[in-house]
Amino acid sequence: MAAHSTAGGRNYNFKCVLLGEGCVGKTSLVLRYVENKFNEKHITTLQASFLNKKLNIGGKRVNLSIWDTAGQERFHALGPIYYRDSNGAVLVYDITDEDSFQKVKNWVKELRRMLGQDVCLCIAGNKTDLEKDRHVTVAEAETYAASVGAKHFHTSAKLSRGIEELFLDLSKRMIEKADEDSATKNNKSGANSRRSVVVVDDEQPTQKSGGCC
Amino acid sequence: MNKYDEDLYENNFFHQIQNQKKDVVNQAAQNGWVICVPKFSQTQGVVIKDNDILDHILQPVLNKQCDSRDNFISLSGNEACINNGVIKLCKGYQQQIEVQILFEETFHTEEDESFRVICIENFFNKQDKPKEEGATPPPSSRRLTSYEQCLDILWSHSGGKKARDNLDKMLASFAVSYDNLEGESIRNIADVAASQFTKAMQTLLKDSVVRRSSKHSPEYRESLKVAVETYLMNSIHKKLFRVITASLASQDAEINKLTRNMIDLQLQDMGIRKVFSQNIPPAKKELSKLNQYSTPLGRLFCIKRVVASLTRPSRQSSQSSSEDSLMTTDDFLPILIFLIIKSEIPNWLANLAYMQHFHLAKSNSDDEFGFYLASVEAALEHIKSGQISEEVITKDKLMFERWQPLTLAESYKDEGIQRQSSTNPNAIDEFFQYVQLGDEAAVLKMLDNKCTEEIYLKLCHPLCSCDRCERLLAKNRLDSSLVTALTRDDRGYTALHVAAYYGQARLIDILIKYGAIVDATDYLGLTPLHISCQKGFQNVMLLLLHFGADVSCADNDGNTALHLGAANGHEDCLKGLVFYDNKRVDVNMKNDMGETPLHMAAKWGYDVIVKTLLENGANATIKNRRGQTPISLAQNIMVQRLMVETRSQMIVKPQKVAVKKKGPKVKSTSGLKESSVTKGKDTDSNYSATSYITETLHPTTSSMKKQQDKLFQAVTTGDIQLVKFYLGIDKNLYDSDDEDDEKQQLHTGLEEKLCHPLCNCTNCSSLQNPGSVNRKYNLINCQSVTGYTPLHLAVMNSHYDITQLFIEQGAVLDVSNHKNLTPLHLACFLQHKQIIQILLEHGANVHKTDMNGDTPLILCCANGFYRGVQMLLQYGANSNHSNVKGNTALHIAVEREQDDIVQVLLQCGANPYLTNQYGKTVVDLSKDTRLFPMVKHFCQLNEQGLERDKLSKEAHSVKDVYAGLEEKKRKTLKEITTSIRKFDRQHELKKTTTKTYGEPYLDGDLAMMLSIQHFDHRSLKHVESMDRGEPLYIYTLAKAAAIERQAILNKHSTDKHHSSENIDGCIADKYDPSLSTDVSNGVSGKVSGDELHVLASKSYSDQEKN
């Protein structure tokens, strides 16, 4: 991946993992975000477990790799394989399903235990289009999110609500975190850690696009 | 992958929009417009006008009738739509073409509003003017796809040849060092490879041309890295990958065993949706090529292709079901697990490590690979956790429970109500479910076929033929709930198959009792034995073997039970099969693919199985149909080496190997076999052989030496408590008075508790507790420098109790010390009657000679130990054995003037005419002594019946000898005969004890083999197996019944009003109710006519033979 740098422009490469019980709409959420599609007949790629999204936030280029995880309970133990080295996590629950919110709490606990404060968390209460069946109260969810240092969003993949905001906020926080890290490490962060920022070389920007011998 | 990327801020076109059309950008953010930007190279040197910009900003059009596409209208009023990665230009544009989308970026403004920017291949409104430039894209900007391209990029420039030479030289020197890496951790190997890679890059970058162009073009640098990796890995991967495989071999074998045993897993078991099922075969095909790729990158692309073929939209799903065909991780992971299980790749972990740690030219675009790798890792982890089989089992159980209440309710229904077989579960299914769950009681109940008897109770009279009775009988005949041990299900499984499949060992016995056929085959030609080996239920397998299952039976693919056991990595089953009967099992049996069990074990890397097979004569050089030997199939280097070694041994000195490997086993088994019948010389060779083995197998360490010294000390002082402590024997168990009984009880108790001597289920292994046993037996049979065992010492110090203890604890009785003295020699020398008695009772060898060639008998004679001589002769001591000086026991006795001994010896057939070294016979020697008359007299007596004596000297029983004794000895005689009787009985009792005590200090394999062969077959009830489905069987039964009927007819010849049918019923009622059902239905229920069975089975087997 080529990266022509501009003055002050930086490239970020973030890994973001989607966690949550099955059927809470993790995949719909990410598909709506990346492909702007919901339950449509024309999905260009059927594979929806790994998706890329490029963002440009105030001149900062962010490449977001979104990893979907298996929601089945039997695969719970495999979580660490997916979420290790991730910069952010989106924890999705279904507002009509109290259990799925409990599951989110478990995930948060596990993530904090395994990754500490390095990971930015977002909690998404999905399916707000089914507000009338709501079983998880807004207050409860928001206080919980605040208590664990996560942001809470009300989303609806069906109505495309709150999703872009969620990922934008997450990206901003991940940028912040990355900037902080690189500042404290005094740019020492090598290429060994995925968490580190990919600092583009300081070569003079040559406009020649790789003319070959 | 291979995605174009650029920083749009540098793009002229975008720059212009941003600078000149700020209002447009703001509008775009507010209204969700899409800005299309031609790629960087296209915008260079182009004057961009306002209407160009307007052409490239698209507004979405909502609610158009063709909603299948994303329709847009540009600010200039032209129509376009975005679909499937291209922008299609429609009405309004000069050229209605499709323009490739390169990438899409979402811009967020400071007000948190966003707009999409799409980077496109060309301008919408301009001719291919810039095509000249883009027509020949520099090779560096493309992702490399082939090895040739890599070579091209590496060496095509000037000075490439020199660089190549340097690199090759470096690689050559390095390849050697990879051999040393074996056994290192993956991490270390990866580090070494990485440093190698860095060096290679350095070598390349020495070239100024390369350096310059790599500086200027990051794409070129990336490509260069990939090229170097490809070149590097291509040249070293064979060695490198082998090292990786070796270091992960055991874990891979573990996974292989798990996957092999899940091979009959179905898609539904994993919860995989039907939609994806048709994409699985092509994905599987793709995955099978994984090991053909040499570089990590190649393998990664292979995985990517697998995923691509999985997600390929299916033809059918384009219609209604499409909304479900979206593959999320929820679907992807189970499918991946399924693929891995079904793949024939035996080294998954090694592959994973190879891809994870040896893909050195990492670039940012590898995120997707990272995800796939994580998925593969997660899948393997899930397989390893063993959850899958649990899930399947619980699913089965759930299914059963779901319909069980229904059947229960059913059974309460009135008999008269007709069953609706279409809605109700089949009785056969129910029966098989019970077998699967191991519900003995339920199975027995169903087999017992109670209803038949009940029906007979309901009839007006057993012989009645009124309408009602007829109906009842007819219903019973048609009743589907009738099951037998021969019932088969839709796979052709009998109940025995199912029991073997689910490891219900206890049901095997019951089913065979009810006439199940041991070697019944299902549709695939699998016998229950096959299934038990496939599933790894050793107890079931051994039971089946004892019931006479055919070991060499092959299924439809030519696989024997041994093949299946080897393929699925069930060591215990395999050992059971091999040891059960060496002669009957052919370890080199080939299946239809020409593969031996060794092929399979080698392929999947089961080292223990490979070892077992090799030790039992498996040939590692047999080729399968593809021309592969087990050696070439083995991925695991350890296994490969094992086989190569065995082969070379066989070639260099075949005899020696045969002796080494086969010798002790065969010899000692035959020895012990005979020893249970007669205690001949074989026992001797057996014991010496095994003691030799124990000595060599367990070299004494210094700590053991200390322990030994302590033990010897304790024995010398006669402190039995201390001795027990050192041997690790629980005092409480042996301090009671009836030590012997208790000990025996304990021992037999242990045997009873064990499922089988070979069994190592969790229950048994804790009982056997090999650790402590080994320690004990090692210590008890240890030898000092002068060759004394603790037993020697105990005997020497005349400690009867300790001697007894040692013997009970399984001490070897016939160990010789440096003077070739056995404990028996010492006991005879010390004239300790009790000790001699106990030694002899436990099978001490009376024929052993010391360094002077003296047997214990000669020693006793020399000491004038009359009682000892008696005992030894009683235990079969040879009275004519001569020592190195040629003196027999008789010579010595005569010399010492032991008249009573001389008498006994002569009566026991000692030959007075044997000459010693000096050519003197006993007669000559006795001339000078007062014994001469006696000898003379005996000789005369003997001369008369010499011929007879000569012929049957050995056969003389002690009792016969004593019968001819004089009056004055009668009193002693009586005493001795009674004692003989007593001893004989005890002897019989102890014989088994000796046998079992003797076993544990045999070499492990030997002991196992012995115990299998000596496993009490009587404890397994033998049941004649026969095929009751055979027409002949019914025929015999019918014939027998006809005879009976004839007899009754004769009896009732006057009662003409009985119809023949009623008579039938009468017979049945009178003799055996179920017999008649047998005859009439042609299926068996409970049958008690044993003789009939024997008859039937005999005729059946005769039929078979013919």
mmCIF file of C-alpha atoms in Angstrom, chain A residues 22-26 28-29 38 92-97 100 124-134 153-159 161:
data_model
loop_
_atom_site.group_PDB
_atom_site.id
_atom_site.type_symbol
_atom_site.label_atom_id
_atom_site.label_comp_id
_atom_site.label_asym_id
_atom_site.label_seq_id
_atom_site.Cartn_x
_atom_site.Cartn_y
_atom_site.Cartn_z
ATOM 1 C CA GLY A 22 -25.164 -13.913 17.782
ATOM 2 C CA CYS A 23 -28.187 -12.278 16.162
ATOM 3 C CA VAL A 24 -27.610 -8.845 17.662
ATOM 4 C CA GLY A 25 -26.770 -7.519 14.219
ATOM 5 C CA LYS A 26 -23.022 -7.139 14.292
ATOM 6 C CA SER A 28 -25.563 -5.767 9.588
ATOM 7 C CA LEU A 29 -23.977 -2.933 11.458
ATOM 8 C CA PHE A 38 -28.855 -3.589 4.776
ATOM 9 C CA VAL A 92 -22.996 -4.753 20.142
ATOM 10 C CA TYR A 93 -26.152 -5.715 21.957
ATOM 11 C CA ASP A 94 -29.756 -5.942 21.003
ATOM 12 C CA ILE A 95 -31.921 -3.493 22.906
ATOM 13 C CA THR A 96 -34.733 -6.005 22.883
ATOM 14 C CA ASP A 97 -32.587 -8.674 24.466
ATOM 15 C CA SER A 100 -27.142 -9.773 24.976
ATOM 16 C CA ALA A 124 -23.762 -0.106 20.503
ATOM 17 C CA GLY A 125 -27.380 -0.660 21.412
ATOM 18 C CA ASN A 126 -28.584 -1.963 18.114
ATOM 19 C CA LYS A 127 -32.073 -2.357 16.656
ATOM 20 C CA THR A 128 -33.411 0.963 17.877
ATOM 21 C CA ASP A 129 -36.018 0.590 15.170
ATOM 22 C CA LEU A 130 -37.639 -1.894 17.526
ATOM 23 C CA GLU A 131 -37.898 0.687 20.286
ATOM 24 C CA LYS A 132 -41.271 -0.603 21.402
ATOM 25 C CA ASP A 133 -39.724 -3.948 22.400
ATOM 26 C CA ARG A 134 -36.891 -2.361 24.295
ATOM 27 C CA PHE A 153 -24.429 4.677 20.856
ATOM 28 C CA HIS A 154 -27.949 3.944 19.802
ATOM 29 C CA THR A 155 -27.792 2.369 16.420
ATOM 30 C CA SER A 156 -30.055 0.872 13.868
ATOM 31 C CA ALA A 157 -28.558 -0.904 10.937
ATOM 32 C CA LYS A 158 -31.928 -1.033 9.308
ATOM 33 C CA LEU A 159 -32.447 2.716 9.429
ATOM 34 C CA ARG A 161 -28.788 5.414 12.383
#
